């Protein structure tokens, strides 16, 4: 008997008659998705992003509440319809009860349904943020001018600016309050395109240039080492592979076209053209993140600036290739990129006034249900005032609080005249006259 030599592997026979079924080893594909899954995570930035997502949800709820014209409060039954709009994965009532320092729940005095409004502390912080935006209006104008100076033709789409309005700190009506107001700096070419009128060369200095000057002076480094370098800050636990330091050193020395320099044609096929082109894109994204309030931005919204800034590369893959400069956080429904050098221990290293106000909002959210005893004491005092009954003497002097809070605005003379009118009424058909039961008084004898 003649048998062919076969090898059994995983239940399959490999031999001369079934060699076509053999699987060849393939080199693993390195893509943006694989780099995102295998990246070294920064737990502090991930935790910070979780709290920021909660703040965004609360501000979205406030925006929907402010659109209601009936009053500063909204019924919880109506707010439950906003669950999908704000992206909640829990019930609206459960979410409101988790943050008593932000939302105040009360029963409507007439309809007897549960209503909600913002607490006084949260409203004061929102008003403080609006005040800071108005005070720093000249700096916001400079931010928009620097963005236009980075663009290829000195133009940007208003829709792209509207998407990152809160990240830049712009007001909601920035089209009228900034773009139309400063006509000597901006010109609306179309309904959705803004153009820079005059280029200010004094603003043509990137934020990374300040770091380079400091490194050159403080650490006595050569200009060759710092002229085109970027600050590198790897996350904790980052594994440096063999040969990575040498590649990074060569990349730091590689010259590139800086964001505010004249846009010349860069040939990608020339020696080092691809790396120079990518390094220019890194410089533009680095400058864009430096202009934001919290040095962070959603990755999907960067795609709206690709054509205006001439970033013809895969933005997500570019960010993942430089883990010492950028960090992509996947917490929440979207991916957010952080500027690593700007953060230290989960906080902004150099805070600005607008960031300070938003940090106060975060601290209010982080309180959760803690420190609510003082709030309960205030509620008890309010209930005692609402339940307390009035005491009056013959002269009409009030010794207590009003039974119905709505009647607080009425003066004492109105109630005195009301009682005199009741006393002057005559009995009808032998029956005793009855007083108007709109206001109840408590007598000492009772």
PDB file of N, CA, C and O in Angstrom, residues 31 58 65 151 161 170 197 206 219 268 309 311 315 332 343 347 351 433 436:
ATOM      1  N   UNK A  31      -3.017  49.980  11.380  1.00  0.00           N
ATOM      2  CA  UNK A  31      -3.928  51.027  10.933  1.00  0.00           C
ATOM      3  C   UNK A  31      -4.268  51.937  12.102  1.00  0.00           C
ATOM      4  O   UNK A  31      -3.804  51.748  13.229  1.00  0.00           O
ATOM      5  N   UNK A  58     -25.316  68.562  31.012  1.00  0.00           N
ATOM      6  CA  UNK A  58     -26.049  69.517  31.853  1.00  0.00           C
ATOM      7  C   UNK A  58     -26.245  70.842  31.118  1.00  0.00           C
ATOM      8  O   UNK A  58     -27.324  71.454  31.188  1.00  0.00           O
ATOM      9  N   UNK A  65     -33.865  74.135  28.438  1.00  0.00           N
ATOM     10  CA  UNK A  65     -34.731  74.789  29.417  1.00  0.00           C
ATOM     11  C   UNK A  65     -34.865  76.279  29.132  1.00  0.00           C
ATOM     12  O   UNK A  65     -35.938  76.861  29.325  1.00  0.00           O
ATOM     13  N   UNK A 151      -5.174  79.655   7.525  1.00  0.00           N
ATOM     14  CA  UNK A 151      -5.846  79.045   6.388  1.00  0.00           C
ATOM     15  C   UNK A 151      -5.089  79.312   5.099  1.00  0.00           C
ATOM     16  O   UNK A 151      -4.237  80.199   5.014  1.00  0.00           O
ATOM     17  N   UNK A 161     -16.487  77.251  12.276  1.00  0.00           N
ATOM     18  CA  UNK A 161     -16.298  78.015  13.511  1.00  0.00           C
ATOM     19  C   UNK A 161     -17.442  77.786  14.485  1.00  0.00           C
ATOM     20  O   UNK A 161     -17.242  77.760  15.701  1.00  0.00           O
ATOM     21  N   UNK A 170     -16.180  81.440  22.013  1.00  0.00           N
ATOM     22  CA  UNK A 170     -16.946  82.459  21.306  1.00  0.00           C
ATOM     23  C   UNK A 170     -18.378  82.499  21.813  1.00  0.00           C
ATOM     24  O   UNK A 170     -18.929  81.470  22.231  1.00  0.00           O
ATOM     25  N   UNK A 197      -9.492  90.597   6.429  1.00  0.00           N
ATOM     26  CA  UNK A 197      -9.287  91.840   5.674  1.00  0.00           C
ATOM     27  C   UNK A 197      -7.831  92.230   5.676  1.00  0.00           C
ATOM     28  O   UNK A 197      -7.237  92.488   4.615  1.00  0.00           O
ATOM     29  N   UNK A 206       3.422  81.185  16.579  1.00  0.00           N
ATOM     30  CA  UNK A 206       2.748  80.033  17.174  1.00  0.00           C
ATOM     31  C   UNK A 206       3.074  79.921  18.662  1.00  0.00           C
ATOM     32  O   UNK A 206       4.097  80.437  19.136  1.00  0.00           O
ATOM     33  N   UNK A 219      17.685  75.881  29.004  1.00  0.00           N
ATOM     34  CA  UNK A 219      18.450  74.632  28.964  1.00  0.00           C
ATOM     35  C   UNK A 219      19.707  74.722  28.102  1.00  0.00           C
ATOM     36  O   UNK A 219      20.398  73.718  27.928  1.00  0.00           O
ATOM     37  N   UNK A 268       5.446  66.302  -2.221  1.00  0.00           N
ATOM     38  CA  UNK A 268       5.501  65.162  -1.317  1.00  0.00           C
ATOM     39  C   UNK A 268       6.540  64.150  -1.779  1.00  0.00           C
ATOM     40  O   UNK A 268       7.156  63.454  -0.979  1.00  0.00           O
ATOM     41  N   UNK A 309      -7.245  74.408   5.860  1.00  0.00           N
ATOM     42  CA  UNK A 309      -5.869  74.394   6.359  1.00  0.00           C
ATOM     43  C   UNK A 309      -4.937  73.531   5.512  1.00  0.00           C
ATOM     44  O   UNK A 309      -3.758  73.396   5.856  1.00  0.00           O
ATOM     45  N   UNK A 311      -4.812  70.268   5.120  1.00  0.00           N
ATOM     46  CA  UNK A 311      -4.347  69.080   5.844  1.00  0.00           C
ATOM     47  C   UNK A 311      -4.869  67.856   5.096  1.00  0.00           C
ATOM     48  O   UNK A 311      -5.932  67.327   5.408  1.00  0.00           O
ATOM     49  N   UNK A 315      -6.307  62.447   9.654  1.00  0.00           N
ATOM     50  CA  UNK A 315      -6.078  63.189  10.901  1.00  0.00           C
ATOM     51  C   UNK A 315      -5.963  62.242  12.081  1.00  0.00           C
ATOM     52  O   UNK A 315      -5.068  62.383  12.922  1.00  0.00           O
ATOM     53  N   UNK A 332     -17.123  58.580  26.050  1.00  0.00           N
ATOM     54  CA  UNK A 332     -18.264  59.272  25.479  1.00  0.00           C
ATOM     55  C   UNK A 332     -18.593  58.764  24.091  1.00  0.00           C
ATOM     56  O   UNK A 332     -18.044  57.769  23.598  1.00  0.00           O
ATOM     57  N   UNK A 343      -1.513  69.751  29.977  1.00  0.00           N
ATOM     58  CA  UNK A 343      -2.142  69.173  31.165  1.00  0.00           C
ATOM     59  C   UNK A 343      -1.097  68.579  32.095  1.00  0.00           C
ATOM     60  O   UNK A 343      -0.087  68.029  31.656  1.00  0.00           O
ATOM     61  N   UNK A 347      -5.250  68.366  35.156  1.00  0.00           N
ATOM     62  CA  UNK A 347      -5.705  69.756  35.172  1.00  0.00           C
ATOM     63  C   UNK A 347      -4.865  70.566  34.200  1.00  0.00           C
ATOM     64  O   UNK A 347      -3.743  70.193  33.845  1.00  0.00           O
ATOM     65  N   UNK A 351      -4.060  77.790  33.569  1.00  0.00           N
ATOM     66  CA  UNK A 351      -5.492  78.058  33.384  1.00  0.00           C
ATOM     67  C   UNK A 351      -5.756  79.490  32.947  1.00  0.00           C
ATOM     68  O   UNK A 351      -5.014  80.415  33.275  1.00  0.00           O
ATOM     69  N   UNK A 433     -72.763  87.070  58.123  1.00  0.00           N
ATOM     70  CA  UNK A 433     -71.862  87.374  56.992  1.00  0.00           C
ATOM     71  C   UNK A 433     -70.593  86.561  57.136  1.00  0.00           C
ATOM     72  O   UNK A 433     -70.092  86.351  58.227  1.00  0.00           O
ATOM     73  N   UNK A 436     -64.106  86.723  53.409  1.00  0.00           N
ATOM     74  CA  UNK A 436     -63.511  86.184  52.188  1.00  0.00           C
ATOM     75  C   UNK A 436     -62.372  85.269  52.576  1.00  0.00           C
ATOM     76  O   UNK A 436     -61.454  85.668  53.288  1.00  0.00           O
TER      77      UNK A 436
END
